[in-house]
Every structure is written in structure tokens, then in C-alpha cells.
XYZ file of C-alpha atoms in Angstrom:
727
model
C -52.585 7.167 -50.601
C -55.996 5.576 -50.104
C -56.214 2.342 -48.123
C -57.805 -0.524 -50.094
C -57.308 -3.043 -47.360
C -54.812 -4.020 -44.682
C -53.061 -7.304 -44.081
C -52.465 -7.217 -40.322
C -49.692 -9.527 -39.063
C -49.542 -9.910 -35.287
C -49.701 -12.342 -32.325
C -53.297 -11.299 -31.669
C -54.617 -14.594 -30.273
C -52.245 -15.161 -27.349
C -51.923 -13.467 -23.965
C -48.838 -11.289 -24.527
C -48.844 -7.510 -24.298
C -48.286 -7.295 -28.052
C -51.356 -9.486 -28.595
C -53.610 -7.320 -26.446
C -52.460 -4.177 -28.229
C -52.887 -5.781 -31.650
C -56.412 -6.942 -30.825
C -57.352 -3.386 -29.933
C -55.927 -1.971 -33.168
C -57.576 -4.647 -35.318
C -60.987 -4.159 -33.733
C -60.597 -0.372 -33.971
C -59.919 -0.655 -37.728
C -62.751 -3.157 -38.116
C -65.199 -0.694 -36.535
C -64.024 1.925 -39.040
C -64.977 -0.412 -41.880
C -61.413 -1.012 -43.115
C -61.152 -4.314 -45.077
C -58.858 -6.610 -43.090
C -57.164 -9.954 -43.490
C -55.288 -11.316 -40.504
C -52.103 -13.379 -40.405
C -51.716 -14.773 -36.865
C -48.277 -15.429 -35.426
C -47.592 -16.402 -31.821
C -45.349 -15.126 -29.028
C -46.576 -17.715 -26.513
C -48.844 -20.735 -26.141
C -51.448 -19.305 -23.750
C -54.839 -18.694 -25.413
C -57.320 -16.564 -23.429
C -61.067 -16.711 -23.957
C -61.741 -13.662 -26.149
C -65.518 -13.992 -26.243
C -67.313 -12.080 -29.023
C -64.099 -10.323 -30.064
C -62.493 -13.720 -30.621
C -65.217 -14.676 -33.104
C -64.637 -11.474 -35.078
C -60.877 -12.070 -35.161
C -61.220 -15.684 -36.292
C -63.527 -14.677 -39.145
C -60.863 -12.276 -40.441
C -57.995 -14.791 -40.457
C -56.701 -15.317 -44.024
C -59.797 -13.614 -45.430
C -59.578 -12.992 -49.180
C -59.424 -9.225 -49.746
C -57.687 -6.747 -52.027
C -55.101 -5.063 -49.824
C -52.335 -2.562 -50.481
C -50.996 -2.188 -46.913
C -49.088 -4.688 -44.782
C -49.078 -3.727 -41.097
C -46.560 -5.799 -39.121
C -47.227 -5.585 -35.380
C -44.222 -7.382 -33.833
C -40.712 -6.587 -32.682
C -38.674 -5.332 -35.695
C -36.381 -8.331 -36.212
C -39.307 -10.132 -37.889
C -40.217 -7.366 -40.319
C -37.971 -8.508 -43.174
C -39.740 -11.873 -43.081
C -43.240 -10.422 -43.441
C -42.753 -7.355 -45.648
C -44.189 -7.685 -49.168
C -42.940 -6.218 -52.433
C -45.320 -3.803 -54.127
C -47.197 -3.048 -50.893
C -47.007 -0.234 -48.358
C -45.186 -1.856 -45.440
C -45.749 -0.344 -42.030
C -44.458 -1.549 -38.662
C -45.934 -1.176 -35.177
C -43.830 -1.630 -32.048
C -42.914 -0.114 -28.686
C -39.925 0.001 -26.336
C -39.469 0.653 -22.629
C -35.871 1.825 -22.006
C -33.956 5.011 -22.783
C -32.738 3.788 -26.179
C -33.155 0.972 -28.665
C -30.840 -1.947 -29.224
C -28.327 -0.906 -31.954
C -29.802 -3.448 -34.399
C -33.349 -2.102 -34.211
C -32.899 1.103 -36.261
C -31.539 -0.991 -39.135
C -34.436 -3.443 -38.980
C -36.857 -0.513 -38.981
C -35.225 1.721 -41.610
C -34.596 -1.119 -44.083
C -37.950 -2.902 -44.056
C -40.876 -0.496 -43.694
C -41.878 2.912 -44.995
C -43.195 4.043 -41.604
C -43.123 2.891 -38.004
C -46.004 3.431 -35.599
C -45.220 3.630 -31.874
C -47.522 3.532 -28.877
C -46.600 6.823 -27.210
C -44.944 10.203 -27.725
C -42.168 9.169 -25.321
C -41.287 6.348 -27.737
C -41.109 8.792 -30.655
C -38.182 10.535 -28.985
C -36.470 7.265 -28.042
C -36.735 5.888 -31.591
C -35.537 9.093 -33.246
C -32.578 9.520 -30.886
C -31.619 5.862 -31.444
C -31.234 6.346 -35.209
C -34.627 5.678 -36.810
C -34.697 7.775 -40.013
C -38.066 6.871 -41.551
C -41.309 8.643 -40.564
C -42.600 7.863 -37.066
C -46.286 8.039 -36.208
C -47.677 8.023 -32.673
C -50.702 5.742 -32.326
C -51.491 4.899 -28.684
C -53.387 1.768 -27.795
C -57.148 2.063 -27.648
C -59.939 0.598 -25.586
C -63.622 -0.166 -25.982
C -65.205 1.864 -23.195
C -68.453 -0.060 -23.701
C -66.623 -3.204 -22.622
C -67.089 -2.273 -18.968
C -70.881 -2.270 -19.239
C -72.507 -5.130 -17.366
C -69.204 -6.324 -15.858
C -69.551 -7.842 -12.399
C -66.715 -7.358 -9.892
C -64.427 -10.397 -9.837
C -64.676 -12.434 -6.638
C -61.325 -12.794 -4.874
C -61.412 -15.594 -2.325
C -60.553 -14.433 1.181
C -60.777 -10.691 0.550
C -63.251 -8.865 2.782
C -66.095 -7.186 0.932
C -65.285 -3.811 2.458
C -61.489 -4.101 2.136
C -59.661 -1.452 0.125
C -57.998 -3.441 -2.665
C -54.670 -2.455 -4.182
C -53.855 -4.641 -7.173
C -51.154 -5.241 -9.773
C -51.103 -7.317 -12.961
C -47.716 -8.480 -14.205
C -45.637 -11.245 -15.778
C -43.335 -13.217 -13.712
C -30.243 -17.357 -19.895
C -28.713 -20.484 -20.060
C -29.393 -23.541 -22.219
C -30.632 -26.875 -20.885
C -27.138 -28.395 -20.533
C -25.959 -25.773 -18.054
C -25.899 -26.461 -14.321
C -25.505 -24.186 -11.341
C -23.636 -24.888 -8.112
C -25.850 -25.176 -5.035
C -25.111 -25.991 -1.416
C -25.998 -29.610 -2.327
C -23.792 -29.764 -5.422
C -24.355 -29.034 -9.101
C -27.946 -29.043 -10.357
C -29.574 -28.448 -13.700
C -31.621 -25.262 -13.626
C -34.828 -27.245 -14.017
C -33.959 -29.088 -10.771
C -33.386 -25.929 -8.721
C -36.025 -24.956 -6.167
C -36.547 -21.876 -4.045
C -35.149 -23.789 -1.065
C -31.759 -24.261 -2.741
C -28.807 -22.048 -1.879
C -26.952 -20.883 -4.990
C -23.182 -20.296 -5.143
C -22.768 -16.620 -6.063
C -19.826 -14.233 -6.352
C -19.684 -10.951 -4.463
C -18.166 -8.706 -7.144
C -16.673 -6.304 -4.590
C -14.978 -8.810 -2.293
C -14.615 -11.764 -4.737
C -16.053 -13.977 -2.003
C -18.240 -17.012 -2.586
C -21.639 -16.397 -0.981
C -24.594 -18.791 -0.930
C -27.927 -17.099 -1.623
C -31.441 -18.397 -2.210
C -33.024 -17.538 -5.579
C -35.556 -14.722 -5.686
C -36.920 -15.926 -9.002
C -36.521 -18.985 -11.240
C -36.964 -18.385 -14.974
C -37.741 -21.050 -17.570
C -39.245 -20.524 -21.014
C -39.064 -21.669 -24.608
C -36.639 -19.966 -26.996
C -36.290 -20.456 -30.742
C -33.554 -18.009 -31.665
C -29.805 -17.444 -31.736
C -27.592 -18.328 -28.776
C -23.877 -17.669 -28.307
C -21.610 -20.645 -27.628
C -18.223 -19.900 -26.041
C -15.980 -22.943 -25.827
C -12.414 -23.090 -24.644
C -10.069 -25.249 -22.630
C -11.101 -23.416 -19.469
C -14.797 -22.601 -19.937
C -17.871 -23.602 -21.890
C -21.058 -21.519 -21.871
C -24.101 -21.215 -24.105
C -26.152 -18.086 -23.402
C -28.428 -15.514 -24.981
C -26.523 -12.742 -26.827
C -27.091 -10.115 -24.143
C -26.442 -12.378 -21.176
C -24.361 -10.603 -18.573
C -20.886 -12.027 -18.076
C -18.612 -11.507 -15.081
C -15.593 -9.778 -16.631
C -12.877 -7.214 -16.105
C -10.263 -5.760 -18.408
C -6.645 -6.739 -17.953
C -5.804 -3.296 -16.566
C -8.769 -3.194 -14.170
C -8.983 -4.361 -10.578
C -12.771 -4.610 -10.202
C -15.104 -7.201 -11.699
C -18.333 -6.119 -13.356
C -21.373 -7.521 -15.160
C -21.325 -6.731 -18.883
C -23.663 -8.013 -21.636
C -21.876 -10.516 -23.850
C -22.804 -8.701 -27.058
C -20.935 -5.635 -25.798
C -17.741 -7.679 -25.414
C -17.759 -9.100 -28.930
C -15.567 -7.525 -31.626
C -14.846 -8.356 -35.248
C -11.607 -10.084 -36.146
C -10.217 -11.156 -39.489
C -12.817 -11.742 -42.206
C -15.403 -10.119 -39.920
C -15.260 -13.141 -37.623
C -16.747 -12.476 -34.190
C -14.153 -12.667 -31.419
C -13.688 -11.821 -27.764
C -10.758 -9.390 -27.334
C -7.691 -10.460 -25.374
C -8.182 -7.709 -22.785
C -11.284 -9.300 -21.242
C -10.823 -11.710 -18.354
C -13.324 -14.277 -17.082
C -13.633 -15.381 -13.444
C -13.226 -19.018 -12.385
C -12.197 -18.888 -8.733
C -13.102 -17.035 -5.548
C -12.379 -16.512 -1.877
C -14.098 -18.753 0.665
C -14.587 -17.004 3.997
C -17.864 -18.611 5.101
C -16.078 -21.845 5.967
C -15.807 -22.874 9.607
C -12.853 -24.299 11.553
C -13.675 -27.475 13.476
C -11.214 -28.867 16.025
C -12.819 -32.220 16.820
C -14.421 -35.018 14.806
C -16.694 -37.199 16.911
C -17.157 -40.777 15.780
C -20.874 -41.621 15.884
C -21.127 -44.269 18.603
C -23.361 -47.308 18.230
C -24.993 -49.524 20.809
C -27.120 -52.658 20.796
C -27.540 -55.700 23.017
C -24.384 -57.297 21.708
C -22.179 -54.225 21.570
C -22.899 -51.665 24.313
C -21.190 -48.266 24.117
C -17.763 -48.361 25.716
C -15.670 -45.391 26.738
C -12.390 -45.397 24.823
C -9.970 -42.928 23.305
C -11.368 -42.961 19.782
C -14.721 -41.276 20.369
C -13.097 -37.934 19.522
C -10.408 -37.347 16.911
C -8.536 -34.243 15.855
C -10.462 -32.843 12.874
C -7.252 -32.212 10.931
C -6.194 -35.829 11.435
C -9.594 -37.186 10.416
C -9.635 -35.032 7.260
C -6.242 -36.407 6.262
C -7.516 -39.942 6.831
C -10.771 -39.332 4.969
C -8.868 -38.137 1.902
C -6.905 -41.387 1.873
C -10.102 -43.371 2.423
C -12.108 -41.837 -0.451
C -9.180 -42.418 -2.804
C -8.582 -46.064 -2.056
C -10.645 -47.186 0.881
C -13.283 -49.804 1.494
C -15.095 -51.255 4.474
C -16.976 -54.473 5.171
C -18.339 -56.525 8.028
C -16.636 -59.901 8.493
C -17.334 -62.776 10.858
C -14.417 -61.777 13.024
C -15.038 -58.037 13.067
C -15.403 -54.901 11.013
C -12.644 -54.342 8.476
C -11.636 -50.890 7.231
C -9.061 -50.951 4.456
C -7.054 -48.408 2.463
C -5.342 -49.825 -0.602
C -2.279 -47.875 -1.724
C -0.069 -48.910 -4.634
C 2.402 -46.067 -4.015
C 4.766 -47.524 -1.389
C 6.100 -44.135 -0.295
C 2.701 -43.157 1.128
C 2.088 -46.298 3.201
C 4.025 -45.103 6.304
C 2.165 -41.777 6.102
C -1.214 -43.550 6.072
C -0.196 -45.893 8.917
C 0.875 -42.947 11.067
C -2.374 -41.067 10.337
C -4.512 -44.016 11.476
C -2.419 -44.397 14.643
C -2.984 -40.722 15.449
C -6.710 -41.469 15.220
C -6.275 -43.988 18.056
C -6.450 -47.228 16.049
C -3.916 -50.014 15.493
C -3.375 -50.479 11.733
C -1.429 -53.290 10.126
C -0.164 -53.787 6.585
C -1.106 -56.699 4.355
C 0.437 -56.517 0.875
C -0.718 -53.101 -0.385
C -3.570 -52.821 2.102
C -3.528 -50.897 5.360
C -6.176 -52.409 7.657
C -7.693 -51.481 10.989
C -10.774 -52.666 12.859
C -13.559 -50.439 14.133
C -17.256 -51.092 14.193
C -18.138 -47.401 14.534
C -15.865 -46.336 11.674
C -17.268 -49.110 9.486
C -20.832 -47.878 9.899
C -19.783 -44.271 9.401
C -17.652 -44.894 6.304
C -20.008 -47.296 4.517
C -22.558 -44.520 3.838
C -20.085 -42.805 1.522
C -20.576 -45.545 -1.033
C -18.464 -47.909 -3.037
C -16.020 -46.776 -5.711
C -18.444 -45.409 -8.332
C -20.808 -43.921 -5.733
C -18.371 -42.182 -3.381
C -18.897 -38.554 -2.415
C -17.691 -35.829 -0.074
C -20.162 -34.891 2.681
C -21.508 -31.352 2.675
C -20.058 -30.626 6.109
C -16.511 -31.068 4.789
C -17.249 -28.717 1.873
C -18.424 -26.151 4.439
C -15.149 -26.176 6.386
C -12.460 -23.509 6.146
C -10.145 -23.338 3.149
C -7.272 -24.542 5.348
C -9.073 -27.686 6.454
C -10.453 -28.449 2.983
C -6.869 -28.293 1.708
C -5.774 -30.874 4.316
C -8.448 -33.236 3.009
C -7.610 -32.610 -0.658
C -3.896 -33.093 -0.088
C -4.268 -36.740 0.972
C -7.052 -37.314 -1.577
C -4.760 -36.288 -4.447
C -1.837 -38.266 -3.067
C -4.036 -41.319 -2.949
C -5.562 -41.267 -6.423
C -4.164 -38.259 -8.214
C -1.138 -36.964 -10.052
C 1.294 -34.471 -8.552
C 4.124 -32.290 -9.803
C 7.573 -32.851 -8.327
C 7.021 -29.896 -5.994
C 3.896 -31.570 -4.607
C 1.337 -29.415 -6.398
C -1.711 -31.294 -7.585
C -2.186 -31.935 -11.315
C -5.293 -34.065 -11.611
C -7.511 -36.451 -9.698
C -9.090 -39.582 -11.170
C -12.177 -41.393 -9.901
C -14.975 -43.613 -11.170
C -17.517 -41.569 -9.178
C -19.030 -38.624 -11.050
C -20.401 -37.213 -7.809
C -16.999 -37.370 -6.136
C -15.377 -35.615 -9.111
C -17.889 -32.771 -8.866
C -17.377 -32.552 -5.104
C -13.621 -32.247 -5.677
C -14.309 -29.492 -8.202
C -16.316 -27.622 -5.547
C -13.591 -28.103 -2.929
C -10.968 -26.705 -5.307
C -13.120 -23.616 -5.699
C -13.149 -23.159 -1.930
C -9.363 -23.074 -1.665
C -9.008 -20.453 -4.393
C -8.435 -22.779 -7.348
C -10.676 -24.277 -10.013
C -10.987 -27.576 -11.807
C -12.330 -28.968 -15.051
C -13.805 -32.449 -15.401
C -13.233 -34.682 -18.411
C -14.001 -38.367 -18.954
C -11.971 -41.295 -20.178
C -13.180 -44.734 -21.215
C -10.671 -47.316 -19.890
C -11.792 -49.808 -22.535
C -10.134 -47.552 -25.114
C -6.815 -47.423 -23.232
C -3.812 -49.735 -23.323
C -3.953 -52.120 -20.334
C -1.708 -51.177 -17.400
C 0.927 -53.708 -16.300
C 0.833 -54.386 -12.566
C 3.292 -57.083 -11.518
C 3.034 -59.866 -14.053
C -0.543 -58.965 -15.038
C -2.110 -56.482 -17.435
C -5.147 -54.775 -15.967
C -7.742 -52.542 -17.593
C -10.700 -51.051 -15.753
C -14.287 -51.271 -16.953
C -15.847 -48.174 -15.368
C -15.835 -44.742 -16.958
C -13.234 -42.526 -15.324
C -13.767 -38.896 -14.339
C -10.621 -36.774 -14.372
C -10.494 -33.494 -12.441
C -7.723 -31.306 -13.863
C -6.497 -28.650 -11.432
C -6.172 -25.092 -12.651
C -3.732 -23.168 -10.460
C -2.546 -20.277 -12.603
C -5.270 -19.421 -15.114
C -8.253 -18.671 -12.919
C -8.744 -15.274 -14.530
C -8.185 -16.371 -18.128
C -8.435 -14.185 -21.196
C -11.618 -14.891 -23.126
C -9.858 -14.489 -26.485
C -8.714 -18.128 -26.564
C -12.261 -19.449 -26.554
C -14.111 -20.297 -29.744
C -17.124 -18.036 -30.148
C -19.979 -19.272 -32.309
C -23.515 -18.070 -32.980
C -25.819 -21.089 -33.048
C -29.481 -21.752 -33.757
C -31.260 -22.867 -30.617
C -34.706 -24.330 -30.102
C -35.369 -25.371 -26.540
C -35.819 -24.099 -23.035
C -33.536 -21.481 -21.523
C -33.136 -21.033 -17.799
C -31.871 -18.527 -15.302
C -32.207 -17.432 -11.702
C -32.361 -14.107 -9.951
C -30.140 -13.902 -6.872
C -29.221 -10.811 -4.813
C -25.606 -10.770 -6.052
C -26.779 -11.155 -9.699
C -23.997 -13.731 -10.257
C -23.673 -17.496 -9.988
C -21.212 -20.291 -10.635
C -22.321 -22.297 -13.662
C -20.987 -25.514 -15.145
C -21.234 -26.893 -18.657
C -19.430 -29.972 -19.948
C -17.285 -30.128 -16.817
C -16.026 -26.519 -16.956
C -16.997 -23.811 -14.480
C -17.203 -20.033 -14.690
C -18.888 -17.223 -12.783
C -21.589 -15.543 -14.823
C -24.553 -13.186 -14.452
C -28.176 -13.978 -13.562
C -31.676 -12.841 -14.708
C -36.328 -7.496 -14.540
C -38.401 -5.095 -15.869
C -41.589 -5.869 -13.944
C -41.048 -5.116 -10.279
C -43.800 -6.656 -8.090
C -41.448 -6.980 -5.124
C -41.318 -3.181 -4.934
C -45.104 -3.077 -4.604
C -45.028 -5.736 -1.864
C -42.268 -3.956 0.052
C -44.060 -0.620 -0.178
C -47.386 -2.157 0.858
C -45.883 -3.887 3.886
C -43.983 -0.771 4.871
C -47.050 1.439 4.934
C -49.950 -0.580 6.329
C -50.674 -1.988 9.763
C -53.139 -4.482 11.252
C -55.805 -1.845 11.842
C -55.861 -0.916 8.128
C -58.620 -2.672 6.184
C -56.544 -3.315 3.048
C -55.634 -6.130 0.661
C -53.032 -6.487 -2.090
C -54.024 -8.666 -5.047
C -51.308 -9.883 -7.433
C -52.479 -11.216 -10.786
C -49.924 -12.796 -13.111
C -51.127 -12.630 -16.670
C -49.000 -15.167 -18.468
C -48.501 -18.639 -17.094
C -48.624 -22.103 -18.575
C -47.600 -23.431 -15.155
C -50.249 -21.899 -12.888
C -49.619 -23.952 -9.750
C -45.836 -23.743 -10.145
C -46.060 -19.984 -10.560
C -48.332 -19.644 -7.543
C -45.883 -21.643 -5.428
C -42.981 -19.569 -6.764
C -44.627 -16.294 -5.784
C -45.619 -17.690 -2.382
C -42.029 -18.740 -1.794
C -40.779 -15.320 -2.865
C -43.149 -13.674 -0.388
C -42.082 -16.114 2.329
C -38.416 -15.301 1.719
C -39.177 -11.592 1.715
C -40.757 -12.002 5.153
C -37.564 -13.636 6.393
C -35.510 -10.558 5.511
C -38.275 -8.090 6.472
C -39.163 -8.988 10.079
C -42.435 -7.350 11.150
C -45.079 -7.962 13.789
C -47.816 -7.965 11.143
C -47.847 -8.487 7.387
C -50.833 -6.980 5.545
C -52.562 -9.711 3.500
C -51.598 -10.589 -0.069
C -53.804 -12.612 -2.441
C -52.533 -14.375 -5.560
C -54.343 -15.033 -8.861
C -51.953 -17.013 -11.124
C -54.586 -18.778 -13.223
C -55.733 -17.667 -16.665
C -58.739 -15.331 -16.637
C -61.067 -14.455 -19.498
C -61.071 -10.911 -20.847
C -64.361 -10.318 -19.007
C -62.861 -11.601 -15.738
C -59.888 -9.262 -16.134
C -62.303 -6.355 -16.493
C -64.094 -7.716 -13.420
C -60.818 -7.564 -11.499
C -60.495 -3.894 -12.439
C -64.106 -3.433 -11.298
C -63.318 -5.025 -7.905
C -59.998 -3.252 -7.365
C -59.866 0.154 -5.722
C -56.387 1.323 -6.772
C -53.997 -0.038 -9.385
C -50.387 0.206 -8.237
C -47.344 -0.729 -10.299
C -43.728 0.197 -9.616
C -42.278 -1.112 -12.875
C -38.870 -0.112 -14.182
C -40.162 0.530 -17.682
C -43.314 0.268 -19.790
C -43.735 0.811 -23.514
C -47.364 1.711 -22.828
C -48.652 -0.204 -19.812
C -51.868 -1.864 -20.936
C -52.900 -3.038 -17.471
C -52.315 0.449 -16.056
C -54.287 1.875 -18.975
C -57.223 -0.504 -18.475
C -57.328 0.321 -14.760
C -57.539 3.996 -15.653
C -60.297 3.330 -18.177
C -62.195 1.556 -15.395
C -62.017 4.759 -13.356
C -59.611 3.499 -10.707
C -56.882 5.731 -9.273
C -53.473 4.797 -10.682
C -50.124 4.741 -8.865
C -47.304 4.210 -11.369
C -43.641 5.012 -11.996
C -43.366 8.377 -13.788
C -41.345 6.923 -16.680
C -41.966 5.549 -20.152
C -45.156 4.969 -22.085
C -47.387 5.258 -19.018
C -46.942 9.034 -19.241
C -48.980 9.075 -22.479
C -52.164 8.993 -20.395
C -51.050 9.188 -16.732
C -50.566 12.852 -15.858
C -49.887 14.709 -12.630
C -53.515 15.787 -12.318
C -55.180 12.422 -13.044
C -52.761 9.882 -11.513
C -50.263 9.424 -8.698
C -46.801 9.316 -10.262
C -43.853 7.819 -8.394
C -40.383 9.376 -8.375
C -37.463 7.382 -9.784
C -33.773 7.419 -10.630
C -32.303 6.209 -13.919
C -30.208 3.044 -13.686
C -28.597 0.700 -16.240
C -30.736 -2.179 -17.443
C -29.960 -5.531 -15.823
C -31.433 -8.983 -15.268
C -32.987 -9.542 -18.714
C -30.835 -12.328 -20.296
C -33.878 -14.002 -21.879
C -34.282 -11.117 -24.349
C -31.550 -10.192 -26.844
C -32.687 -6.551 -26.986
C -31.749 -5.353 -23.502
C -28.236 -4.006 -22.922
C -26.259 -2.496 -20.097
C -25.904 0.850 -21.895
C -29.676 1.335 -21.846
C -31.347 3.041 -18.906
C -34.629 2.424 -17.155
C -36.194 3.655 -13.940
C -35.585 2.461 -10.409
C -38.765 3.560 -8.608
C -38.606 5.177 -5.184
C -40.343 2.491 -3.116
C -40.896 4.742 -0.115
C -42.509 7.410 -2.300
C -44.738 4.746 -3.830
C -45.634 3.505 -0.346
C -46.536 7.013 0.821
C -48.821 7.426 -2.202
C -50.556 4.150 -1.320
C -51.161 5.498 2.172
C -52.382 8.826 0.752
C -54.834 7.144 -1.609
C -56.189 4.946 1.188
C -56.683 7.835 3.602
C -58.057 10.226 0.947
C -60.444 7.965 -0.929
C -62.789 10.685 -2.165
C -59.874 12.630 -3.639
C -58.390 9.502 -5.241
C -61.746 8.453 -6.687
C -62.099 11.901 -8.237
C -58.645 11.567 -9.749
C -59.559 8.132 -11.096
C -62.700 9.568 -12.709
C -60.577 12.295 -14.280
C -58.237 9.680 -15.768
C -61.188 7.704 -17.128
C -62.586 10.864 -18.734
C -59.205 11.622 -20.330
C -58.960 8.099 -21.734
C -62.558 8.054 -22.993
C -61.894 11.273 -24.900
C -58.520 10.424 -26.447
C -58.117 6.630 -26.566
C -61.372 5.037 -27.717
C -61.343 2.560 -30.578
C -62.971 5.175 -32.789
C -60.207 7.700 -32.082
C -57.402 5.143 -32.462
C -58.859 3.596 -35.625
C -58.938 7.021 -37.271
C -55.357 7.727 -36.118
C -54.053 4.522 -37.734
C -55.843 5.308 -40.995
C -54.503 8.879 -41.017
C -50.901 7.846 -40.285
C -50.927 5.256 -43.078
C -52.639 7.449 -45.678
C -50.074 10.256 -45.303
C -47.196 7.913 -46.173
């Protein structure tokens, strides 16, 4: 079959890896004189300066030509949308784990006559995953002339004679989801690297607070999975990892949601009865406090006086504070400072009176009010707000489970509902913050709670005495869940929904977190293929103050340059906290967008490209570094091995591990494998390259020679033409 012309569909104008590869293929075909018309799609908003190449690409967009081939250079789920009847349809894609998502072979086999992949390693992965149609191997190409006249990129702060290691890399839940932090529930967009996130230790089932290692936020226009039930409500990407165990199992695990889903009647998607979700935990970080000290005040009128109420038993104060938040108020009057607890349930009044006496005060009863005077208590209690603004201080939420239960017991008696045996049923308040604090406290005594709202204006007025009373403020009701804290997921309604908005996630060491949506809480998984922390750890491990080295980290895709720079700085700062050393070799960050020429200049300035990724479909940045003649240190796995060999690169050992931490993409699953690089081996290779610079330069030249022989645009252009014409 002779090619008349090619309609090339790809995201060739943005800054994604697919775009860079597509640009190379298009320009390679253009140099071979193949008639082209381009149909641009977009994977992201960033638009790099493409220089002369950009002008060529723009001239080819929607150009009128006679074509008989449609080449679709995207991930396969889009191929049915762009294939054309009566044309030769060919797809181009790559993958970076041990096997494809189960849906991919169908997308590929059903929509194109041939699929082109970027490396021989991918050919095996695609075939073993079930791709039946012909597979052609067409690696990415490069214009070797592009390096001519390139000036080394200036990196502020780096010594001219420093040996520069460098890496180029790219640093979920919907927008209604919140995560529990040490300071209460926060929307993901409000979370910072200083927050401590409530996580679950899967081995011990303990609640552990951990700071995020990474905060992820990006736009998604695709399917999401909504799971709604009486006990939980989540909306996540299809492969988001859920904290689950089977009914017969004792250990919790992280499993992608799409692996839990089965088909029920009429092919309806369901979650089987055997799977359990996790809503509660153990709280062992809490502290026992024996004494509560009343903050003493002094001024000219009221000097500090020694008396018995400066210190109170903590257990007694917690009991009192529960009563106070439920029905208390405080105000300054002409004749003193009045602290009041209003209680309509007569049976509890003696209990409240006795509690206040044990605190060292002299309460008295007036109608349904229990009153005592204390200037210090007035000033302490007033900061906890009036009815709709009340809250529980963080220090109480950080106490032991035993002491939190003392506080909750009087809180629920004061403004809640109880079973006849004294167990709590629900708690009602007009303060949203207080309701959420109660929800957190329930978690820390091994229970869980769900929050709902009720508009009192829609209720029948309540008769109190000879009057009918109806409140005006929205009420928040915390329902206590005692028995079903490991509920079956089968009772939830599962629905696939269209979603267009931002999705969010965090990376924390435990890879779990407590999330809340519409008042319901559940433990769930967090959100990596790129692995810059491994490079940093290896670099710090190997080099000392006397070594004249620098590590440059360039992120290649950011619409939030300053935010990304701060995020990486914070990550490095946190890494220093857990990696105490006398000296940290310097790291330099480049988060801002660079032109194509500046990227080549960075390769010209760098001395050794080092990347300890978990998986690459091809590794364009690695490839470009090799084309520049720099020695390459890379994980010996995936598409990198198409050009990086034992005799021209420094390949890092690895072990295969299940994929994790990629909830933003629907195509990663826990049954896929990728590499976990040996950081210490990578570090030793960095040391070897630094101390044997002549050897490493020779190896870099050998890699450049290999690339210039086998991966030029001329070679790749001819490969594409050959693979299409033999269809």
C-alpha cells in the first residue's frame, strides 16, 4: 500500500511526553516529503515555544491534502473517536508497566489495523496483554543538528566548574471531598505541606498523623466512580485504591476500585458483599493528662490570688466541658462573671452541680440554669464561641481515648440522644465545626459518625411548657455508628458519572487517609511513576562537602510554577528532617517553562543525566541527554533499554513491585508491575561517574553515536513509512 498522505492526530503543541514524541514523528515524516495534515488535540494547557519547528507545525494544521492514512498518536481510548471509514487507521502509543490495562487490547484491536509502539520492550508487553493486530516498533527520533549552536543554560547559583547531575520530570478525589488533618477537615485545595494528615496504618489499624510528601491537583474530563451509601460517600477515579479486606480476611489492603467491581443483574456494576470498607481505627498517639490549669489573669483591679481552683482534675474538667459545649454560655455582668449551663433534662442537673463543685466552684440553680461565677473561667470559655460557632480545642482531640470518652459522655448527655443502656445515638448542634470535631473524637475512641443536616423551619414546633418553640438555625446531626465500622460495600449505590473538574490527592507515607464527603467518612488510598526523591536520597547519601557537585531538578510541566517550586522545596525540607546529616549537597530547582532551545541548553550544561524512575515507555529526557553526549544513569527497566545499553550507559538494578499511587490515571492497576530502583546502587553509580569522568564521558559519546546512527529523524521517518506501507 502506497501512502498518498497522512492525517496525523496528536497533542503535538503542548508540553506532554506524547506531544514531544509526536512532534518528532511529524517532523521526521515532513523531512521525508510525506504529505501531512495535522489535527491538534491537547493533553494539557502548557504551550512551549517551539521556534522554527512550531512554524512548520502550524502551517500543516488542517492543510488540504489527499490522504489515505489516519495516524492517531494518543492513548487508545480515543482511537474510536478519530478513526475514519475507508482509510488505513494506525495507532501510536507506549506503556511503562509490565502489562496493559485490560481495556486497552480491545481499544487497539477494534479500531486500527496496526499499532506502532516506541520500543521493542513494549512489543512484548502489548502482545502478552492480548493485542492481536500487527505491532510495529518505531522508536522516537531526534534531530541531531538541533544541538548545533546551543549555548549551555545558565543555572543561577551553580559554580562554573561544578559537576552537574540533573533530572527532568513531572511532579483522586473530586472537589467535594475533604481530608482530616490535625486542624480538622479541609478540602484538598486547602491542604498545605505543613498540615498533618490523618492516615491509617494498615498493619496496626492505628490512626497516625503524617505530613504530605506530595499534593496533586489537575483537571480531569472523564469518568469517575460515585459510591453512595448510608455509611460512606466517595467519588474517585476508576483505579483509585480503596482500603478493603474480604470478610474472611484479617488484614487490610489497598486495592484499585476497578478490581473490586463485578457485574450483577442486567450487567449492572456492583461491589460484592465480601468486601469490607474501613471507617474506624485505634488511637494510641493520645496522651493522658492529669491536671487542667485554669489560665490566671491579672490587672490593676484584679491581681492574681492563690486559691484552690487554679488546678483541676483533667477528668473532672473534661466532664464539665462536655456539659458546657452542649448548653453553656458565659458573659460579663456588672456584678461579676457569669458562667451558665442550661439543662432541660432534670435528671442531669444534680450531676452537673456535683461536677462544678468538684472543680472548686459554688454553683447554684436558677430555673433550668446552673450558674457559677469565675472571671478566669469566663475568659477561658468565651473563646470557644457562641452556639453556632462552638468547637472542641485541638488539645482535647489529642488526648487519650479514655479521656476523650469522658468528654463525649457529658456532651451527648447534654445535647444528644441516648439508648436506654446509655449508649450514644446522635448529637445535635447548630455549629458545623463542633459537629465535625465530634466526628473526629468518635474516630479516636474506635467509633465513627456521619453528619446530616436538618432545617428547623421545616419541622413541627416543639412544645415547651405552654409555648411552642422552633429554632431558626440549621442543625447538624452527628449519628453514631457503633456496630458497622467495617461495613460491606455491597449496600452502596455504585454509579459511573461524567466528571469535568479538578481532582485532588495527596501522597503520604502510609498511602492512606481519612476522607469525608457529604458528612460521611471512610479510609481510602492516596496518590508515582516518576521518582525524583530517589535521586535526591541517592545524591545526598553519596556526596560530601568536599565534592564539587550540584543536582539540578527541572520539572517540565507546570501551570503553577511558583506553587510547584514551593512544593518541591517543602518536600526537600521534609526529607532533610527525616535524613539528618551534617552537610546536604546543593540542589537547584527549575520549575518554570523553558523553550526547546533552553532545554537543549540544559543538556549542554549538565554533566550526567540521572533518573531513578519506576517505569518509562521510552524516556524522552533520558534519550535527549544521551543524544547530547552526556553519560546516563537510569533504571534498567522499560523503554529506556531501547537505546541505553550496558556498554553505553549506567543501568541501575531494580526489583519488580506492584503499581501504586497513580489514582489520577484510570490505566494503572495493582496487578501491573513496575520497577523499584535500588537507590544505593544508583548512588554508587553517581559516585563512580563523578570519580571516573573520562570513562563516563567516553560512555556518553558512545551513547550519542548509537543514537545518531539508529534514531535520527531520517531513520525514524523511513521506519514509519515502512511500517504503514506493509499493512
